[in-house]
PDB file of C-alpha atoms in Angstrom:
ATOM      1  CA  PRO A   1      92.838 133.326 118.486  1.00 71.00           C
ATOM      2  CA  LEU A   2      89.439 133.954 117.301  1.00 72.00           C
ATOM      3  CA  PRO A   3      87.743 136.203 119.749  1.00 82.00           C
ATOM      4  CA  ALA A   4      86.153 135.438 123.069  1.00 84.00           C
ATOM      5  CA  GLN A   5      82.354 136.783 123.939  1.00 84.00           C
ATOM      6  CA  GLU A   6      83.080 139.698 125.903  1.00 88.00           C
ATOM      7  CA  ASP A   7      85.529 140.446 123.112  1.00 89.00           C
ATOM      8  CA  ARG A   8      82.837 140.540 120.305  1.00 85.00           C
ATOM      9  CA  ARG A   9      80.638 142.213 122.631  1.00 88.00           C
ATOM     10  CA  GLN A  10      83.140 145.200 122.231  1.00 90.00           C
ATOM     11  CA  ILE A  11      83.415 144.871 118.764  1.00 88.00           C
ATOM     12  CA  VAL A  12      79.820 144.992 118.361  1.00 85.00           C
ATOM     13  CA  GLN A  13      79.692 147.817 120.788  1.00 87.00           C
ATOM     14  CA  HIS A  14      82.532 149.464 118.585  1.00 88.00           C
ATOM     15  CA  TYR A  15      80.584 149.308 115.531  1.00 83.00           C
ATOM     16  CA  ALA A  16      77.057 149.626 116.902  1.00 82.00           C
ATOM     17  CA  ARG A  17      77.240 151.714 120.084  1.00 81.00           C
ATOM     18  CA  HIS A  18      73.491 152.218 119.791  1.00 81.00           C
ATOM     19  CA  LEU A  19      72.556 148.647 120.718  1.00 82.00           C
ATOM     20  CA  PRO A  20      71.862 148.757 124.362  1.00 83.00           C
ATOM     21  CA  ASP A  21      73.701 146.571 126.835  1.00 86.00           C
ATOM     22  CA  ASN A  22      71.143 143.518 126.903  1.00 84.00           C
ATOM     23  CA  ALA A  23      71.370 143.279 122.731  1.00 84.00           C
ATOM     24  CA  LEU A  24      75.085 143.703 122.833  1.00 85.00           C
ATOM     25  CA  THR A  25      75.640 140.114 124.959  1.00 86.00           C
ATOM     26  CA  ASP A  26      72.838 138.683 122.979  1.00 82.00           C
ATOM     27  CA  PHE A  27      74.239 139.695 119.303  1.00 82.00           C
ATOM     28  CA  ALA A  28      77.755 138.401 120.725  1.00 83.00           C
ATOM     29  CA  ARG A  29      76.846 135.153 121.664  1.00 80.00           C
ATOM     30  CA  ARG A  30      75.238 134.921 118.066  1.00 76.00           C
ATOM     31  CA  THR A  31      78.206 135.403 116.553  1.00 77.00           C
ATOM     32  CA  ALA A  32      80.509 132.774 118.254  1.00 70.00           C
ATOM     33  CA  GLY A  33      83.053 131.499 115.947  1.00 65.00           C
ATOM     34  CA  MET A  34      83.600 134.800 113.772  1.00 71.00           C
ATOM     35  CA  SER A  35      86.479 136.461 113.477  1.00 77.00           C
ATOM     36  CA  GLY A  36      87.008 140.898 114.288  1.00 82.00           C
ATOM     37  CA  ARG A  37      86.631 141.252 110.701  1.00 78.00           C
ATOM     38  CA  ASP A  38      83.493 139.190 109.711  1.00 78.00           C
ATOM     39  CA  ILE A  39      81.206 140.917 112.970  1.00 80.00           C
ATOM     40  CA  LYS A  40      82.842 143.837 111.041  1.00 83.00           C
ATOM     41  CA  ALA A  41      81.355 143.309 107.660  1.00 79.00           C
ATOM     42  CA  ILE A  42      77.782 142.001 109.315  1.00 79.00           C
ATOM     43  CA  CYS A  43      77.603 145.197 110.731  1.00 83.00           C
ATOM     44  CA  GLN A  44      78.262 146.962 107.691  1.00 79.00           C
ATOM     45  CA  GLN A  45      76.069 145.104 105.521  1.00 77.00           C
ATOM     46  CA  THR A  46      73.098 145.905 108.067  1.00 78.00           C
ATOM     47  CA  GLU A  47      73.759 149.324 107.726  1.00 77.00           C
ATOM     48  CA  ARG A  48      73.907 149.487 104.676  1.00 74.00           C
ATOM     49  CA  ASN A  49      70.535 147.456 104.036  1.00 71.00           C
ATOM     50  CA  TRP A  50      68.866 149.503 106.079  1.00 74.00           C
ATOM     51  CA  VAL A  51      69.992 153.004 104.274  1.00 70.00           C
ATOM     52  CA  GLN A  52      67.965 151.137 101.333  1.00 67.00           C
ATOM     53  CA  ARG A  53      64.916 150.260 102.951  1.00 68.00           C
ATOM     54  CA  MET A  54      65.169 154.106 104.183  1.00 67.00           C
ATOM     55  CA  VAL A  55      65.648 155.244 100.421  1.00 64.00           C
ATOM     56  CA  LEU A  56      63.156 152.867  99.226  1.00 58.00           C
ATOM     57  CA  SER A  57      60.448 153.933 101.598  1.00 60.00           C
ATOM     58  CA  GLN A  58      60.751 157.643 100.818  1.00 55.00           C
ATOM     59  CA  ALA A  59      61.740 158.356 104.283  1.00 51.00           C
ATOM     60  CA  ASP A  60      62.883 161.974 105.735  1.00 53.00           C
ATOM     61  CA  LEU A  61      66.504 161.893 104.718  1.00 53.00           C
ATOM     62  CA  ASP A  62      66.982 165.162 106.539  1.00 57.00           C
ATOM     63  CA  LEU A  63      68.996 163.315 109.272  1.00 53.00           C
ATOM     64  CA  PRO A  64      66.974 164.285 112.534  1.00 54.00           C
ATOM     65  CA  GLU A  65      68.340 163.870 116.111  1.00 58.00           C
ATOM     66  CA  ASP A  66      65.697 161.224 116.868  1.00 59.00           C
ATOM     67  CA  MET A  67      66.074 159.095 113.666  1.00 61.00           C
ATOM     68  CA  PRO A  68      65.356 155.686 113.460  1.00 68.00           C
ATOM     69  CA  LEU A  69      68.113 153.470 113.652  1.00 71.00           C
ATOM     70  CA  PRO A  70      68.606 149.237 112.973  1.00 74.00           C
ATOM     71  CA  GLY A  71      67.669 147.138 115.628  1.00 74.00           C
ATOM     72  CA  ILE A  72      69.070 144.286 117.091  1.00 75.00           C
ATOM     73  CA  ALA A  73      66.925 142.424 114.763  1.00 75.00           C
ATOM     74  CA  ASP A  74      68.253 143.909 111.617  1.00 76.00           C
ATOM     75  CA  TYR A  75      71.575 142.647 113.155  1.00 77.00           C
ATOM     76  CA  VAL A  76      70.345 139.136 113.540  1.00 70.00           C
ATOM     77  CA  LYS A  77      68.626 138.834 110.022  1.00 71.00           C
ATOM     78  CA  THR A  78      71.892 140.466 108.343  1.00 71.00           C
ATOM     79  CA  LEU A  79      73.502 137.310 110.452  1.00 67.00           C
ATOM     80  CA  LYS A  80      71.177 134.851 109.467  1.00 66.00           C
ATOM     81  CA  ASP A  81      71.480 135.867 105.433  1.00 64.00           C
ATOM     82  CA  GLY A  82      75.350 135.978 105.856  1.00 62.00           C
ATOM     83  CA  ARG A  83      75.289 132.616 107.069  1.00 57.00           C
ATOM     84  CA  GLN A  84      72.676 130.818 104.233  1.00 55.00           C
ATOM     85  CA  GLY A  85      75.374 132.340 101.859  1.00 58.00           C
ATOM     86  CA  THR A  86      78.148 131.223 102.891  1.00 64.00           C
ATOM     87  CA  GLU A  87      76.585 128.022 102.806  1.00 67.00           C
ATOM     88  CA  ALA A  88      75.546 128.258  99.370  1.00 72.00           C
ATOM     89  CA  VAL A  89      79.248 129.522  98.524  1.00 73.00           C
ATOM     90  CA  HIS A  90      80.820 126.379 100.301  1.00 74.00           C
ATOM     91  CA  LYS A  91      78.094 124.259  98.230  1.00 80.00           C
ATOM     92  CA  LEU A  92      79.590 125.692  94.374  1.00 84.00           C
ATOM     93  CA  GLU A  93      83.123 125.290  95.734  1.00 80.00           C
ATOM     94  CA  GLY A  94      82.478 122.152  96.710  1.00 81.00           C
ATOM     95  CA  LEU A  95      80.753 121.702  93.540  1.00 82.00           C
ATOM     96  CA  GLY A  96      84.271 122.797  91.499  1.00 82.00           C
ATOM     97  CA  VAL A  97      83.386 126.090  90.251  1.00 86.00           C
ATOM     98  CA  LYS A  98      84.886 129.388  91.912  1.00 83.00           C
ATOM     99  CA  VAL A  99      82.759 132.587  93.204  1.00 81.00           C
ATOM    100  CA  TYR A 100      84.355 135.525  92.866  1.00 79.00           C
ATOM    101  CA  TRP A 101      83.339 138.822  94.026  1.00 68.00           C
ATOM    102  CA  GLY A 102      82.783 142.145  93.070  1.00 56.00           C
ATOM    103  CA  ALA A 103      84.421 145.580  94.296  1.00 48.00           C
ATOM    104  CA  GLU A 104      84.823 145.175  98.439  1.00 43.00           C
ATOM    105  CA  ASP A 105      83.307 148.979  99.070  1.00 38.00           C
ATOM    106  CA  GLY A 106      80.290 148.108  96.527  1.00 42.00           C
ATOM    107  CA  ALA A 107      80.410 148.904  92.857  1.00 43.00           C
ATOM    108  CA  VAL A 108      83.493 151.079  91.218  1.00 46.00           C
ATOM    109  CA  ASN A 109      82.942 154.002  89.726  1.00 50.00           C
ATOM    110  CA  ASP A 110      84.156 153.070  86.495  1.00 57.00           C
ATOM    111  CA  PRO A 111      84.941 149.619  85.817  1.00 61.00           C
ATOM    112  CA  TRP A 112      86.992 150.223  82.569  1.00 68.00           C
ATOM    113  CA  GLU A 113      89.662 151.830  83.634  1.00 71.00           C
ATOM    114  CA  SER A 114      91.793 148.557  83.635  1.00 71.00           C
ATOM    115  CA  ILE A 115      91.043 147.885  80.003  1.00 75.00           C
ATOM    116  CA  ALA A 116      92.159 150.131  77.040  1.00 77.00           C
ATOM    117  CA  GLY A 117      90.458 150.134  73.389  1.00 75.00           C
ATOM    118  CA  TYR A 118      87.691 148.324  72.316  1.00 78.00           C
ATOM    119  CA  VAL A 119      85.265 151.417  72.906  1.00 80.00           C
ATOM    120  CA  GLN A 120      82.095 150.271  71.431  1.00 83.00           C
ATOM    121  CA  GLN A 121      82.652 146.860  72.561  1.00 82.00           C
ATOM    122  CA  LYS A 122      82.697 148.716  76.834  1.00 80.00           C
ATOM    123  CA  GLN A 123      79.238 150.782  75.106  1.00 81.00           C
ATOM    124  CA  GLN A 124      77.159 147.939  74.127  1.00 82.00           C
ATOM    125  CA  VAL A 125      78.156 146.133  77.485  1.00 80.00           C
ATOM    126  CA  ASN A 126      77.223 149.312  78.829  1.00 76.00           C
ATOM    127  CA  GLU A 127      73.712 149.371  77.027  1.00 74.00           C
ATOM    128  CA  SER A 128      73.076 145.803  77.086  1.00 72.00           C
ATOM    129  CA  MET A 129      73.559 144.803  80.806  1.00 72.00           C
ATOM    130  CA  LEU A 130      74.994 147.616  83.153  1.00 69.00           C
ATOM    131  CA  MET A 131      72.109 150.092  82.058  1.00 70.00           C
ATOM    132  CA  ALA A 132      69.692 147.856  82.814  1.00 68.00           C
ATOM    133  CA  LEU A 133      70.989 146.958  86.640  1.00 66.00           C
ATOM    134  CA  LYS A 134      71.876 149.901  87.749  1.00 65.00           C
ATOM    135  CA  HIS A 135      68.585 151.550  87.011  1.00 64.00           C
ATOM    136  CA  GLY A 136      66.823 148.567  87.540  1.00 64.00           C
ATOM    137  CA  ASP A 137      63.634 150.984  89.265  1.00 66.00           C
ATOM    138  CA  LEU A 138      63.339 152.837  86.091  1.00 69.00           C
ATOM    139  CA  PHE A 139      63.090 149.642  84.019  1.00 67.00           C
ATOM    140  CA  ASP A 140      60.393 147.723  86.402  1.00 67.00           C
ATOM    141  CA  ALA A 141      58.575 151.190  86.813  1.00 70.00           C
ATOM    142  CA  LEU A 142      58.373 151.436  82.644  1.00 68.00           C
ATOM    143  CA  LEU A 143      57.176 147.493  82.300  1.00 65.00           C
ATOM    144  CA  THR A 144      54.508 148.125  85.293  1.00 70.00           C
ATOM    145  CA  LYS A 145      52.987 150.820  82.746  1.00 68.00           C
ATOM    146  CA  THR A 146      53.436 149.210  79.582  1.00 68.00           C
ATOM    147  CA  ARG A 147      52.818 145.949  79.899  1.00 63.00           C
ATOM    148  CA  ARG A 148      49.679 143.539  80.771  1.00 59.00           C
ATOM    149  CA  ALA A 149      51.348 141.595  83.467  1.00 57.00           C
ATOM    150  CA  ALA A 150      54.545 142.586  84.561  1.00 54.00           C
ATOM    151  CA  VAL A 151      57.141 140.034  85.118  1.00 57.00           C
ATOM    152  CA  GLN A 152      59.433 141.108  88.503  1.00 58.00           C
ATOM    153  CA  ASN A 153      63.355 141.887  88.080  1.00 57.00           C
ATOM    154  CA  ALA A 154      61.542 141.976  84.253  1.00 59.00           C
ATOM    155  CA  HIS A 155      64.790 144.067  83.467  1.00 57.00           C
ATOM    156  CA  VAL A 156      68.036 142.152  84.503  1.00 62.00           C
ATOM    157  CA  PRO A 157      69.009 140.722  80.843  1.00 70.00           C
ATOM    158  CA  LYS A 158      68.950 136.873  81.191  1.00 80.00           C
ATOM    159  CA  ALA A 159      71.705 135.861  78.397  1.00 85.00           C
ATOM    160  CA  LEU A 160      74.526 137.715  76.497  1.00 88.00           C
ATOM    161  CA  LEU A 161      77.110 136.166  74.602  1.00 92.00           C
ATOM    162  CA  LEU A 162      80.923 137.240  74.094  1.00 92.00           C
ATOM    163  CA  GLN A 163      82.369 135.972  70.763  1.00 92.00           C
ATOM    164  CA  GLY A 164      85.871 136.516  69.120  1.00 90.00           C
ATOM    165  CA  PRO A 165      89.288 134.789  68.986  1.00 90.00           C
ATOM    166  CA  PRO A 166      91.329 133.742  71.866  1.00 88.00           C
ATOM    167  CA  GLY A 167      93.312 137.224  74.088  1.00 84.00           C
ATOM    168  CA  THR A 168      90.957 139.372  73.339  1.00 83.00           C
ATOM    169  CA  GLY A 169      89.442 140.750  76.238  1.00 81.00           C
ATOM    170  CA  LYS A 170      86.199 138.682  76.828  1.00 86.00           C
ATOM    171  CA  THR A 171      86.910 136.920  80.345  1.00 85.00           C
ATOM    172  CA  THR A 172      88.166 140.095  81.530  1.00 83.00           C
ATOM    173  CA  VAL A 173      85.061 142.036  80.256  1.00 84.00           C
ATOM    174  CA  VAL A 174      83.091 139.711  82.262  1.00 83.00           C
ATOM    175  CA  ARG A 175      85.262 140.256  85.258  1.00 81.00           C
ATOM    176  CA  LEU A 176      85.230 144.131  85.426  1.00 79.00           C
ATOM    177  CA  MET A 177      81.186 144.064  84.397  1.00 77.00           C
ATOM    178  CA  ALA A 178      80.609 141.864  87.793  1.00 74.00           C
ATOM    179  CA  GLN A 179      83.124 144.428  89.549  1.00 72.00           C
ATOM    180  CA  GLY A 180      80.691 147.432  87.961  1.00 68.00           C
ATOM    181  CA  MET A 181      78.186 146.238  89.270  1.00 69.00           C
ATOM    182  CA  GLY A 182      78.938 144.718  92.840  1.00 66.00           C
ATOM    183  CA  VAL A 183      77.770 141.287  92.737  1.00 73.00           C
ATOM    184  CA  PRO A 184      79.073 137.980  92.491  1.00 80.00           C
ATOM    185  CA  MET A 185      80.288 136.055  89.290  1.00 85.00           C
ATOM    186  CA  VAL A 186      80.157 132.318  89.344  1.00 90.00           C
ATOM    187  CA  HIS A 187      82.819 130.939  86.757  1.00 90.00           C
ATOM    188  CA  ILE A 188      81.646 127.240  85.485  1.00 89.00           C
ATOM    189  CA  PRO A 189      84.824 125.301  83.872  1.00 85.00           C
ATOM    190  CA  THR A 190      83.694 122.906  81.184  1.00 81.00           C
ATOM    191  CA  THR A 191      85.514 120.684  83.193  1.00 81.00           C
ATOM    192  CA  LYS A 192      83.773 120.651  85.880  1.00 83.00           C
ATOM    193  CA  ILE A 193      80.418 119.405  83.879  1.00 85.00           C
ATOM    194  CA  PHE A 194      81.232 116.634  82.594  1.00 81.00           C
ATOM    195  CA  SER A 195      81.715 113.352  83.928  1.00 80.00           C
ATOM    196  CA  LYS A 196      82.887 109.591  82.881  1.00 80.00           C
ATOM    197  CA  TRP A 197      79.691 108.249  84.623  1.00 83.00           C
ATOM    198  CA  PHE A 198      76.406 108.337  82.440  1.00 82.00           C
ATOM    199  CA  GLY A 199      73.803 110.413  83.675  1.00 81.00           C
ATOM    200  CA  GLN A 200      76.303 112.580  85.986  1.00 85.00           C
ATOM    201  CA  SER A 201      77.172 115.246  83.593  1.00 87.00           C
ATOM    202  CA  GLU A 202      74.004 116.488  83.558  1.00 89.00           C
ATOM    203  CA  ARG A 203      73.252 116.278  87.226  1.00 91.00           C
ATOM    204  CA  ASN A 204      76.410 118.425  87.638  1.00 90.00           C
ATOM    205  CA  LEU A 205      74.751 121.062  85.603  1.00 90.00           C
ATOM    206  CA  ALA A 206      71.754 121.684  86.907  1.00 91.00           C
ATOM    207  CA  ASP A 207      73.105 120.738  90.877  1.00 90.00           C
ATOM    208  CA  ILE A 208      75.995 124.117  90.181  1.00 90.00           C
ATOM    209  CA  LEU A 209      73.126 125.830  88.462  1.00 90.00           C
ATOM    210  CA  ASP A 210      70.268 125.264  91.480  1.00 89.00           C
ATOM    211  CA  ALA A 211      73.756 126.498  94.080  1.00 88.00           C
ATOM    212  CA  CYS A 212      73.490 129.468  92.267  1.00 88.00           C
ATOM    213  CA  GLN A 213      69.995 130.435  91.905  1.00 87.00           C
ATOM    214  CA  ASP A 214      70.117 129.740  96.215  1.00 84.00           C
ATOM    215  CA  LEU A 215      73.040 132.929  96.069  1.00 82.00           C
ATOM    216  CA  SER A 216      70.907 134.894  94.280  1.00 82.00           C
ATOM    217  CA  LYS A 217      67.935 134.699  96.492  1.00 79.00           C
ATOM    218  CA  ILE A 218      69.864 134.514  99.639  1.00 74.00           C
ATOM    219  CA  LEU A 219      71.750 137.757  98.764  1.00 70.00           C
ATOM    220  CA  SER A 220      68.513 139.582  97.502  1.00 71.00           C
ATOM    221  CA  GLN A 221      70.453 140.724  94.051  1.00 73.00           C
ATOM    222  CA  PRO A 222      72.045 139.346  90.471  1.00 79.00           C
ATOM    223  CA  VAL A 223      74.700 136.786  90.028  1.00 84.00           C
ATOM    224  CA  VAL A 224      76.561 136.972  86.911  1.00 87.00           C
ATOM    225  CA  VAL A 225      77.120 133.077  85.798  1.00 90.00           C
ATOM    226  CA  PHE A 226      80.141 132.623  83.466  1.00 92.00           C
ATOM    227  CA  MET A 227      80.724 129.768  80.802  1.00 90.00           C
ATOM    228  CA  ASP A 228      83.870 130.476  79.077  1.00 87.00           C
ATOM    229  CA  GLU A 229      84.230 128.289  76.102  1.00 86.00           C
ATOM    230  CA  ILE A 230      80.488 127.710  75.708  1.00 88.00           C
ATOM    231  CA  ASP A 231      80.430 125.770  72.471  1.00 84.00           C
ATOM    232  CA  SER A 232      82.184 122.378  73.775  1.00 80.00           C
ATOM    233  CA  MET A 233      79.829 122.580  76.312  1.00 76.00           C
ATOM    234  CA  ALA A 234      76.376 123.217  73.728  1.00 69.00           C
ATOM    235  CA  PRO A 235      77.814 121.866  70.088  1.00 69.00           C
ATOM    236  CA  ALA A 236      75.543 122.153  67.353  1.00 66.00           C
ATOM    237  CA  ARG A 237      73.694 119.315  67.540  1.00 64.00           C
ATOM    238  CA  HIS A 238      73.685 116.480  64.802  1.00 60.00           C
ATOM    239  CA  ASN A 239      72.998 112.342  64.552  1.00 51.00           C
ATOM    240  CA  GLN A 240      76.602 111.900  65.951  1.00 55.00           C
ATOM    241  CA  MET A 241      76.557 114.169  69.057  1.00 58.00           C
ATOM    242  CA  HIS A 242      77.118 112.175  72.180  1.00 69.00           C
ATOM    243  CA  GLU A 243      73.575 111.243  74.596  1.00 73.00           C
ATOM    244  CA  GLU A 244      75.875 112.887  77.284  1.00 75.00           C
ATOM    245  CA  THR A 245      76.320 115.757  75.895  1.00 79.00           C
ATOM    246  CA  ARG A 246      72.662 116.173  74.353  1.00 81.00           C
ATOM    247  CA  LYS A 247      71.668 115.924  77.756  1.00 86.00           C
ATOM    248  CA  VAL A 248      73.985 118.554  78.784  1.00 86.00           C
ATOM    249  CA  LEU A 249      72.673 121.193  76.217  1.00 86.00           C
ATOM    250  CA  SER A 250      68.896 120.120  76.868  1.00 87.00           C
ATOM    251  CA  VAL A 251      69.040 120.991  80.767  1.00 88.00           C
ATOM    252  CA  LEU A 252      70.933 124.104  80.127  1.00 89.00           C
ATOM    253  CA  LEU A 253      68.198 125.557  77.654  1.00 89.00           C
ATOM    254  CA  THR A 254      65.646 124.839  80.239  1.00 88.00           C
ATOM    255  CA  TYR A 255      67.671 126.971  82.513  1.00 86.00           C
ATOM    256  CA  ILE A 256      68.151 129.655  80.795  1.00 85.00           C
ATOM    257  CA  ASP A 257      64.347 129.595  79.778  1.00 84.00           C
ATOM    258  CA  GLY A 258      63.947 129.742  83.527  1.00 78.00           C
ATOM    259  CA  PHE A 259      66.395 133.077  83.974  1.00 71.00           C
ATOM    260  CA  VAL A 260      63.154 134.749  82.685  1.00 60.00           C
ATOM    261  CA  GLY A 261      62.323 137.091  86.141  1.00 58.00           C
ATOM    262  CA  SER A 262      64.938 135.151  87.888  1.00 70.00           C
ATOM    263  CA  ASN A 263      68.052 137.362  89.490  1.00 77.00           C
ATOM    264  CA  LEU A 264      70.466 134.973  87.387  1.00 83.00           C
ATOM    265  CA  MET A 265      72.801 136.144  84.201  1.00 85.00           C
ATOM    266  CA  LEU A 266      74.326 134.202  82.243  1.00 89.00           C
ATOM    267  CA  ILE A 267      77.793 135.377  79.842  1.00 90.00           C
ATOM    268  CA  GLY A 268      78.754 132.668  77.145  1.00 91.00           C
ATOM    269  CA  ALA A 269      81.677 133.093  75.669  1.00 91.00           C
ATOM    270  CA  THR A 270      83.284 131.073  72.315  1.00 91.00           C
ATOM    271  CA  ASN A 271      85.744 131.777  70.281  1.00 89.00           C
ATOM    272  CA  ARG A 272      83.636 129.622  67.915  1.00 86.00           C
ATOM    273  CA  ARG A 273      80.168 131.078  67.537  1.00 86.00           C
ATOM    274  CA  GLU A 274      79.580 128.705  64.080  1.00 85.00           C
ATOM    275  CA  HIS A 275      79.541 125.711  66.045  1.00 84.00           C
ATOM    276  CA  CYS A 276      77.446 126.208  69.240  1.00 85.00           C
ATOM    277  CA  ASP A 277      73.973 124.870  68.509  1.00 85.00           C
ATOM    278  CA  PRO A 278      71.224 127.010  66.970  1.00 88.00           C
ATOM    279  CA  ALA A 279      69.127 126.558  69.875  1.00 87.00           C
ATOM    280  CA  LEU A 280      71.229 127.775  71.979  1.00 87.00           C
ATOM    281  CA  LEU A 281      71.955 131.318  70.222  1.00 89.00           C
ATOM    282  CA  SER A 282      68.468 131.957  69.671  1.00 88.00           C
ATOM    283  CA  ARG A 283      68.502 132.257  73.736  1.00 86.00           C
ATOM    284  CA  PHE A 284      71.235 135.283  73.684  1.00 88.00           C
ATOM    285  CA  GLU A 285      69.170 138.503  73.815  1.00 82.00           C
ATOM    286  CA  ASN A 286      72.852 140.331  73.269  1.00 85.00           C
ATOM    287  CA  VAL A 287      76.083 139.211  71.022  1.00 89.00           C
ATOM    288  CA  ILE A 288      79.232 141.090  71.230  1.00 89.00           C
ATOM    289  CA  THR A 289      81.736 140.796  68.678  1.00 90.00           C
ATOM    290  CA  PHE A 290      85.649 141.402  69.913  1.00 88.00           C
ATOM    291  CA  PRO A 291      87.792 141.183  66.896  1.00 86.00           C
ATOM    292  CA  LEU A 292      91.871 141.639  66.763  1.00 85.00           C
ATOM    293  CA  PRO A 293      92.226 145.208  68.052  1.00 82.00           C
ATOM    294  CA  GLN A 294      92.085 147.460  65.219  1.00 81.00           C
ATOM    295  CA  VAL A 295      95.382 150.261  64.826  1.00 81.00           C
ATOM    296  CA  GLY A 296      93.130 152.744  67.235  1.00 80.00           C
ATOM    297  CA  ASP A 297      92.168 149.787  69.791  1.00 77.00           C
ATOM    298  CA  ARG A 298      96.334 149.110  69.594  1.00 80.00           C
ATOM    299  CA  ARG A 299      97.238 152.387  70.544  1.00 81.00           C
ATOM    300  CA  GLN A 300      95.508 152.847  73.410  1.00 78.00           C
ATOM    301  CA  ILE A 301      96.653 149.169  74.798  1.00 76.00           C
ATOM    302  CA  PHE A 302     100.117 150.497  73.662  1.00 77.00           C
ATOM    303  CA  GLY A 303      99.358 153.505  75.979  1.00 75.00           C
ATOM    304  CA  HIS A 304      97.906 152.106  79.008  1.00 73.00           C
ATOM    305  CA  TYR A 305     100.553 149.887  79.511  1.00 73.00           C
ATOM    306  CA  ALA A 306     103.589 151.722  78.588  1.00 77.00           C
ATOM    307  CA  ARG A 307     102.574 155.098  79.394  1.00 74.00           C
ATOM    308  CA  HIS A 308     105.998 156.138  78.866  1.00 78.00           C
ATOM    309  CA  LEU A 309     106.029 156.208  75.229  1.00 73.00           C
ATOM    310  CA  THR A 310     105.768 159.529  73.546  1.00 76.00           C
ATOM    311  CA  PRO A 311     102.729 160.023  70.950  1.00 77.00           C
ATOM    312  CA  ALA A 312     104.559 159.576  68.464  1.00 78.00           C
ATOM    313  CA  ASP A 313     106.015 155.964  69.548  1.00 73.00           C
ATOM    314  CA  LEU A 314     102.656 154.855  69.969  1.00 70.00           C
ATOM    315  CA  ASP A 315     101.427 155.726  66.252  1.00 74.00           C
ATOM    316  CA  THR A 316     104.927 154.124  64.995  1.00 70.00           C
TER     317      THR A 316
END
């Protein structure tokens, strides 16, 4: 069963033994209905938040005996934020989309270890996305000095397009990218957007993107919004375009423009770039092409999945 209040008190005491008795009792009461794993996660997240604040405040990190420790207010805030984040995730899942989380213990050292080949494409992803996110403080400091009115979170790229034939690893790259950044990824299937009811399709897209923004604000970190086969959602406009599709495209363009200064990043993938609307293509800051693998890429892929083969076998 779920732990009773006294059990929860002992769990909290195990992970936050510096808290006084009255704080332990108070926090145990607040965590009613939570599992031991949930309580452990709250304590660990509070510790991460506290360390981050210490680093950002440039506090003395020599770890003296009388160093300040997170108090009950810090744990309560993490608890509230966690519940709000859970509500935002449930809202997204209720809208039919899936939220994928980064590595459980934060960002992985090398997100590309599990994918072979495509050296140039990996470098482009690192330069266009990962570098800006991992070193956001440097970008913000630079923009503060170079721009007359620096926009908050301006270092966060707002839109990236991956193009190429099916099976070339576009979706895998997006998943690994989110893991490398240690941020959640929201995958929006086009089937969850379009509806047979008039006016519902554009409302579906707006509701999903609003929920993504809520999740990003609650977590105070970037959220990757991934749209596969984006050409089916935003095809090139023409006189015969269905009115519903035209409205969905208009909503998508409006939201992408609003991503500037936010913590949302749109990543689209398409097999047919030429079928995408020009106005949508103009919103993408970077376009990375994933062609069919060349000889060198194929050799690395074989080496990755068949390590027992000799170099001569791989060359063959």
